Coordinates of C-alpha atoms and ligand atoms in Angstrom, one line a residue:
M794 CA 159.5 -102.9 -129.2
T795 CA 160.8 -106.5 -128.7
N796 CA 162.5 -107.3 -125.5
L797 CA 165.8 -109.3 -125.3
K798 CA 167.1 -111.9 -123.0
L799 CA 170.8 -112.8 -122.8
I800 CA 171.1 -116.6 -123.3
A801 CA 174.9 -117.2 -123.5
C802 CA 178.3 -115.6 -123.5
G803 CA 181.8 -116.5 -124.7
M804 CA 185.2 -115.1 -123.9
G805 CA 188.3 -114.4 -126.1
L806 CA 191.3 -113.6 -123.9
P807 CA 194.9 -113.2 -124.9
K808 CA 197.2 -115.8 -123.3
K809 CA 199.8 -113.4 -121.9
V810 CA 199.3 -112.4 -118.2
V811 CA 201.1 -109.3 -117.2
T812 CA 201.3 -108.7 -113.4
N813 CA 201.9 -105.4 -111.5
E814 CA 205.4 -106.7 -110.8
D815 CA 206.0 -107.1 -114.5
M816 CA 204.8 -103.5 -115.1
A817 CA 207.2 -102.3 -112.4
K818 CA 210.1 -103.7 -114.4
T819 CA 209.4 -101.2 -117.2
V820 CA 207.9 -98.1 -115.5
D821 CA 208.3 -96.4 -112.1
T822 CA 205.4 -98.1 -110.3
S823 CA 204.7 -100.8 -107.7
D824 CA 202.1 -103.5 -107.0
E825 CA 201.2 -101.6 -103.9
W826 CA 200.4 -98.3 -105.7
I827 CA 198.4 -100.0 -108.5
Y828 CA 196.4 -102.3 -106.2
T829 CA 195.5 -99.8 -103.6
R830 CA 194.5 -97.1 -106.2
T831 CA 192.6 -99.4 -108.6
G832 CA 192.1 -103.0 -107.3
I833 CA 194.2 -104.2 -110.3
R834 CA 196.8 -107.0 -109.8
A835 CA 197.2 -108.2 -113.4
R836 CA 195.9 -107.8 -117.0
R837 CA 196.2 -109.7 -120.3
F838 CA 198.1 -108.2 -123.3
C839 CA 198.0 -109.5 -126.8
D840 CA 201.1 -111.2 -128.1
E841 CA 202.3 -112.2 -131.6
G842 CA 199.4 -113.5 -133.7
E843 CA 196.7 -112.1 -131.4
S844 CA 194.6 -109.0 -132.0
N845 CA 191.2 -107.4 -131.6
F846 CA 189.9 -109.6 -134.3
T847 CA 191.3 -112.9 -133.0
M848 CA 189.9 -112.2 -129.6
A849 CA 186.5 -111.3 -131.1
L850 CA 186.4 -114.4 -133.3
E851 CA 187.2 -116.7 -130.4
A852 CA 184.6 -115.0 -128.2
A853 CA 181.9 -115.1 -130.9
K854 CA 182.5 -118.8 -131.6
N855 CA 182.3 -119.7 -127.9
A856 CA 179.1 -117.7 -127.5
I857 CA 177.4 -119.3 -130.5
A858 CA 178.4 -122.8 -129.4
A859 CA 177.2 -122.1 -125.8
A860 CA 173.9 -120.8 -127.1
G861 CA 173.4 -123.9 -129.2
I862 CA 172.5 -121.9 -132.3
T863 CA 173.8 -121.8 -135.9
P864 CA 175.3 -118.7 -137.4
D865 CA 172.5 -118.3 -140.0
E866 CA 170.0 -117.8 -137.1
I867 CA 171.7 -114.6 -136.1
G868 CA 169.8 -111.4 -137.2
C869 CA 172.5 -108.8 -136.5
V870 CA 176.1 -108.4 -135.3
V871 CA 177.1 -105.3 -133.3
C872 CA 180.6 -104.9 -132.0
A873 CA 181.6 -102.3 -129.3
T874 CA 185.2 -101.4 -129.8
F875 CA 187.4 -98.3 -130.3
T876 CA 190.5 -100.4 -131.1
P877 CA 189.6 -102.4 -134.2
D878 CA 192.2 -103.9 -136.5
Y879 CA 190.9 -101.9 -139.4
L880 CA 188.7 -98.8 -139.7
T881 CA 187.1 -100.6 -142.6
P882 CA 186.0 -103.4 -142.8
S883 CA 184.5 -103.1 -139.4
L884 CA 185.1 -105.8 -136.8
A885 CA 181.4 -106.8 -137.3
C886 CA 181.9 -107.3 -141.0
L887 CA 185.1 -109.3 -140.4
L888 CA 183.1 -111.5 -138.1
Q889 CA 180.4 -111.9 -140.6
L890 CA 182.9 -113.1 -143.1
H891 CA 184.7 -115.5 -140.8
L892 CA 181.7 -116.9 -139.0
G893 CA 179.6 -117.3 -142.2
L894 CA 176.8 -115.2 -141.0
S895 CA 173.9 -114.4 -143.4
E896 CA 174.5 -111.6 -145.9
D897 CA 171.2 -109.8 -145.4
I898 CA 171.7 -108.8 -141.8
P899 CA 173.1 -105.5 -140.4
A900 CA 176.7 -105.6 -139.1
L901 CA 178.4 -102.6 -137.6
D902 CA 180.8 -101.4 -134.9
V903 CA 179.8 -99.0 -132.2
N904 CA 182.4 -96.6 -130.6
S905 CA 181.2 -95.5 -127.2
A906 CA 184.4 -96.5 -125.4
C907 CA 183.7 -98.1 -122.0
T908 CA 179.9 -97.8 -122.4
G909 CA 180.1 -99.6 -125.7
F910 CA 178.4 -102.8 -124.7
I911 CA 175.3 -101.0 -123.4
Y912 CA 175.1 -98.9 -126.6
A913 CA 175.7 -102.1 -128.7
T914 CA 172.9 -104.0 -126.8
T915 CA 170.5 -101.1 -127.4
V916 CA 171.3 -100.9 -131.1
A917 CA 171.0 -104.7 -131.5
R918 CA 167.5 -104.5 -129.9
G919 CA 166.4 -102.0 -132.5
F920 CA 167.8 -104.2 -135.3
L921 CA 166.1 -107.4 -134.0
D922 CA 162.9 -105.5 -133.7
Q923 CA 162.9 -105.1 -137.5
S924 CA 164.1 -108.7 -138.2
D925 CA 162.5 -112.0 -138.7
R926 CA 165.4 -113.7 -137.0
E927 CA 165.5 -114.4 -133.3
Y928 CA 169.1 -113.8 -132.2
A929 CA 171.6 -111.0 -132.0
L930 CA 175.4 -111.3 -131.6
V931 CA 176.8 -108.5 -129.5
L932 CA 180.5 -108.1 -128.6
G933 CA 182.7 -105.9 -126.5
V934 CA 186.4 -106.2 -127.6
E935 CA 189.4 -104.0 -127.0
Q936 CA 193.2 -104.3 -127.7
L937 CA 194.1 -101.4 -125.5
S938 CA 197.8 -102.4 -125.3
R939 CA 197.9 -101.1 -128.9
V940 CA 196.9 -97.6 -128.0
V941 CA 198.5 -97.1 -124.6
D942 CA 201.8 -95.4 -124.2
M943 CA 203.8 -98.1 -122.3
T944 CA 206.2 -95.5 -120.9
D945 CA 203.3 -93.5 -119.2
R946 CA 202.8 -95.0 -115.8
A947 CA 199.6 -93.0 -115.2
T948 CA 197.8 -95.0 -117.9
C949 CA 199.7 -98.2 -118.9
V950 CA 199.1 -99.9 -115.6
L951 CA 195.3 -99.5 -115.8
F952 CA 194.4 -101.2 -119.1
G953 CA 194.2 -104.7 -120.5
D954 CA 193.1 -106.6 -123.6
G955 CA 190.2 -108.9 -124.0
G956 CA 186.9 -109.6 -125.7
A957 CA 183.6 -111.2 -124.9
A958 CA 180.4 -112.0 -126.9
A959 CA 176.8 -112.3 -125.9
I960 CA 173.9 -113.9 -127.7
Y961 CA 170.6 -112.2 -127.1
K962 CA 167.2 -113.7 -128.0
K963 CA 164.0 -112.0 -128.6
S964 CA 161.6 -112.4 -125.6
E965 CA 158.1 -111.3 -125.0
S966 CA 158.3 -111.7 -121.2
A967 CA 161.9 -110.9 -120.2
A968 CA 162.5 -107.7 -118.2
F969 CA 164.5 -105.4 -120.3
D970 CA 165.3 -101.7 -120.2
S971 CA 168.1 -99.5 -121.3
F972 CA 169.0 -95.8 -121.5
L973 CA 172.1 -94.0 -122.9
G974 CA 173.7 -90.7 -122.3
A975 CA 176.6 -88.6 -123.4
K976 CA 178.2 -85.2 -122.7
G977 CA 180.8 -84.3 -125.3
S978 CA 184.2 -84.0 -123.5
T979 CA 187.9 -84.5 -124.1
E980 CA 188.7 -85.8 -120.6
I981 CA 189.6 -89.2 -122.2
T982 CA 191.2 -89.1 -125.6
C983 CA 192.9 -91.5 -128.0
G984 CA 194.3 -90.2 -131.3
G985 CA 193.0 -91.6 -134.5
I986 CA 193.5 -90.5 -138.0
S987 CA 193.7 -86.8 -137.1
R988 CA 196.4 -86.4 -134.4
E989 CA 196.1 -82.6 -134.1
I990 CA 193.7 -82.2 -131.2
V991 CA 195.3 -84.7 -128.8
P992 CA 198.4 -86.7 -128.4
S993 CA 198.0 -90.0 -130.0
P994 CA 198.1 -92.5 -127.1
L995 CA 195.3 -93.1 -124.8
W996 CA 195.1 -90.2 -122.3
M997 CA 192.8 -89.6 -119.4
N998 CA 192.2 -86.9 -116.8
G999 CA 192.0 -89.5 -114.1
K1000 CA 190.7 -87.3 -111.2
E1001 CA 188.0 -85.7 -113.3
V1002 CA 186.9 -89.0 -114.8
F1003 CA 186.8 -90.6 -111.4
R1004 CA 184.4 -87.9 -110.2
F1005 CA 182.3 -88.3 -113.3
A1006 CA 182.3 -92.1 -113.1
V1007 CA 181.0 -92.2 -109.5
G1008 CA 178.2 -89.7 -110.3
A1009 CA 177.2 -91.5 -113.6
M1010 CA 177.2 -94.9 -111.9
Y1011 CA 175.0 -93.7 -109.1
R1012 CA 172.6 -92.0 -111.4
C1013 CA 172.4 -95.0 -113.8
I1014 CA 171.6 -97.4 -111.0
T1015 CA 169.0 -95.2 -109.2
D1016 CA 167.3 -94.4 -112.5
L1017 CA 167.2 -98.0 -113.7
M1018 CA 165.7 -99.1 -110.4
E1019 CA 163.2 -96.3 -110.2
R1020 CA 162.1 -96.7 -113.8
N1021 CA 161.5 -100.4 -113.3
Q1022 CA 160.3 -100.2 -109.7
L1023 CA 163.0 -102.6 -108.5
T1024 CA 164.3 -103.1 -105.0
W1025 CA 167.6 -104.7 -104.2
E1026 CA 165.7 -108.0 -103.6
D1027 CA 164.8 -108.0 -107.3
V1028 CA 168.4 -107.5 -108.5
D1029 CA 170.6 -110.5 -108.7
H1030 CA 173.8 -109.0 -110.1
V1031 CA 175.2 -105.5 -110.8
V1032 CA 177.8 -105.6 -113.5
C1033 CA 179.6 -102.3 -113.8
H1034 CA 182.4 -101.2 -116.1
Q1035 CA 185.6 -102.4 -114.4
A1036 CA 187.7 -99.3 -114.4
N1037 CA 188.6 -99.1 -110.7
A1038 CA 187.4 -101.0 -107.6
R1039 CA 187.3 -97.7 -105.7
I1040 CA 184.7 -96.2 -108.1
I1041 CA 182.4 -99.2 -107.5
D1042 CA 183.1 -99.2 -103.7
R1043 CA 182.3 -95.5 -103.5
C1044 CA 179.1 -96.0 -105.3
I1045 CA 178.0 -99.0 -103.2
H1046 CA 178.6 -96.8 -100.1
K1047 CA 176.6 -93.9 -101.5
L1048 CA 173.7 -96.2 -102.5
K1049 CA 173.9 -98.3 -99.3
A1050 CA 173.7 -101.2 -101.7
P1051 CA 174.4 -104.9 -101.0
E1052 CA 178.1 -105.3 -101.8
E1053 CA 177.9 -109.0 -102.7
K1054 CA 175.7 -108.2 -105.7
F1055 CA 178.5 -106.1 -107.4
Y1056 CA 180.8 -108.3 -109.4
K1057 CA 184.4 -107.3 -109.8
N1058 CA 187.1 -108.8 -111.9
M1059 CA 189.6 -105.9 -112.5
D1060 CA 192.0 -107.7 -110.2
H1061 CA 193.0 -110.1 -113.0
L1062 CA 191.8 -108.3 -116.2
G1063 CA 192.4 -104.6 -115.5
N1064 CA 190.2 -102.1 -117.4
T1065 CA 189.3 -103.6 -120.8
S1066 CA 186.9 -100.8 -121.8
A1067 CA 184.0 -102.0 -123.9
A1068 CA 184.9 -105.7 -123.1
S1069 CA 184.7 -105.3 -119.3
I1070 CA 180.9 -105.8 -118.9
P1071 CA 180.5 -108.8 -121.2
L1072 CA 183.7 -110.4 -119.8
A1073 CA 182.3 -110.0 -116.3
I1074 CA 178.9 -111.6 -117.3
A1075 CA 180.8 -114.5 -119.0
E1076 CA 182.9 -115.1 -115.9
L1077 CA 179.7 -115.2 -113.7
E1078 CA 178.3 -117.7 -116.2
E1079 CA 181.4 -119.8 -116.2
A1080 CA 181.5 -119.9 -112.4
G1081 CA 177.8 -121.1 -112.3
R1082 CA 176.9 -118.0 -110.3
I1083 CA 174.1 -116.9 -112.7
K1084 CA 170.8 -118.8 -113.3
A1085 CA 167.8 -118.6 -115.7
G1086 CA 165.6 -115.7 -114.7
D1087 CA 168.3 -113.7 -112.9
K1088 CA 168.0 -109.9 -113.4
L1089 CA 171.2 -108.0 -114.0
L1090 CA 171.9 -104.3 -114.0
L1091 CA 174.6 -103.4 -116.5
I1092 CA 176.3 -100.0 -115.9
G1093 CA 178.8 -98.4 -118.3
F1094 CA 180.7 -95.1 -118.2
G1095 CA 183.7 -93.7 -119.9
G1096 CA 185.2 -92.0 -123.0
G1097 CA 183.0 -89.6 -124.8
L1098 CA 182.1 -88.9 -122.1
T1099 CA 179.3 -91.5 -122.3
W1100 CA 177.2 -93.5 -119.9
G1101 CA 174.4 -96.1 -120.0
G1102 CA 172.5 -98.5 -118.0
A1103 CA 170.6 -101.7 -118.9
L1104 CA 168.3 -104.1 -117.0
I1105 CA 168.6 -107.5 -118.6
T1106 CA 167.3 -110.9 -117.9
Y1107 CA 169.5 -114.0 -118.1
G1108 CA 167.6 -116.7 -120.0
G1109 CA 170.0 -119.6 -119.4
K1110 CA 170.9 -121.9 -122.3
Ligands
UT7_1324 O1 187.6 -96.6 -118.3 C1 187.3 -95.3 -118.5 C2 186.9 -94.7 -117.2 N1 188.1 -94.5 -116.4 C3 188.0 -94.3 -115.1 O2 187.0 -94.3 -114.6 C4 189.3 -94.0 -114.3 C5 189.0 -92.9 -113.3 N2 190.3 -92.5 -112.6 C6 190.9 -93.3 -111.7 O3 190.6 -94.5 -111.6 C7 192.1 -92.7 -111.0 O4 192.1 -91.3 -111.1 C8 193.5 -93.3 -111.4 C9 193.6 -94.7 -110.9 C10 193.7 -93.2 -112.9 C11 194.6 -92.4 -110.7 O5 194.4 -92.4 -109.3 P1 194.6 -91.0 -108.5 O6 194.4 -91.4 -107.1 O7 193.6 -90.1 -109.1 O8 196.1 -90.7 -108.7 P2 196.7 -89.4 -109.4 O9 196.6 -89.5 -110.9 O10 196.2 -88.2 -108.7 O11 198.2 -89.6 -109.0 C12 198.7 -89.5 -107.7 C13 200.2 -89.7 -107.7 C14 200.9 -88.7 -108.6 O12 202.1 -88.3 -108.0 P3 202.2 -86.9 -107.2 O13 201.9 -85.9 -108.2 O14 201.2 -87.0 -106.1 O15 203.7 -86.9 -106.7 C15 201.2 -89.5 -109.8 O16 202.4 -89.1 -110.5 O17 200.6 -91.0 -108.1 C16 201.5 -90.9 -109.2 N3 201.3 -92.0 -110.1 C17 201.8 -93.2 -109.9 N4 202.7 -93.6 -109.0 C18 203.1 -94.9 -109.1 C19 200.5 -92.0 -111.2 N5 200.5 -93.2 -111.8 C20 201.4 -94.0 -111.0 C21 201.8 -95.3 -111.0 N6 202.6 -95.7 -110.1 N7 201.4 -96.2 -112.0

């Protein structure tokens, strides 16, 4: 099967920054509680005129421009989201319409919550394998402010809105691996069309999910490194889902891993579910901290419960 390399990213973030102090004006919380438990200081929320789709469109346009390709070169579009504007058309089809992508390519949304970007990357690899085209457009986008109960302090302080897009290119030589897992569970729920099983807003059994997340992260990293015979010398960046700084720190400690290789951005973006991994890569790129040939481990875990790991190579522009 064809390998992929990531050649460019783009972000689409809402303008409104909401700090912990802002949150403390509406629910019984404090910057001290939120920061020490999670590492979060601020998040972005969509405002009037912004939505899952507008963030996705901006991110996709930025990624396509950064990659220096034209929309008709794209062989598939896969969007990871569980907060799309519409159940149908999918976000992927909306992007196809607004970006002028070709009509004969697959376009679909993937719902694997916070692991979505790893699932979407794996799906895109399968599509590109059967395509004559060279490039895949893969997004992680969430408007979590739409599904969070803003009166529930246990959840509303954790999440933020955002989107990011990646352009992958087929590559013979790039190191690539991914694996996915799931264990059906209702420890994280968000009501959809049927509201009978769970209350509608996003709900999470924080303590259980914390335990699961540390274990899943540890397993994903050790499995990826073993399968690909990697040492820490070979890994340039580890980009984990940005749910909680304590989860990442716990895992670094357990693995005795080099802390500086683990990127964190939840301090200013909060937990953006499927968007958190591509947003982190886009920030690394924007800061000039990532160079052609770098190897990244991407680690996702979350609602489903799902998990996944990917080894990807950054190809540069
Ligand atoms: O993205 C999907 C994956 N998600 C995750 O990986 C999240 C995993 N879980 C976590 O990150 C943590 O469990 C949380 C950050 C969600 C919660 O931290 P915790 O240390 O597990 O806190 P807790 O839920 O046990 O709550 C401790 C106390 C409670 O008060 P009592 O019962 O001890 O009096 C809560 O009512 O903190 C209280 N509390 C708050 N206090 C101030 C809960 N939320 C808040 C708040 N401000 N926002």
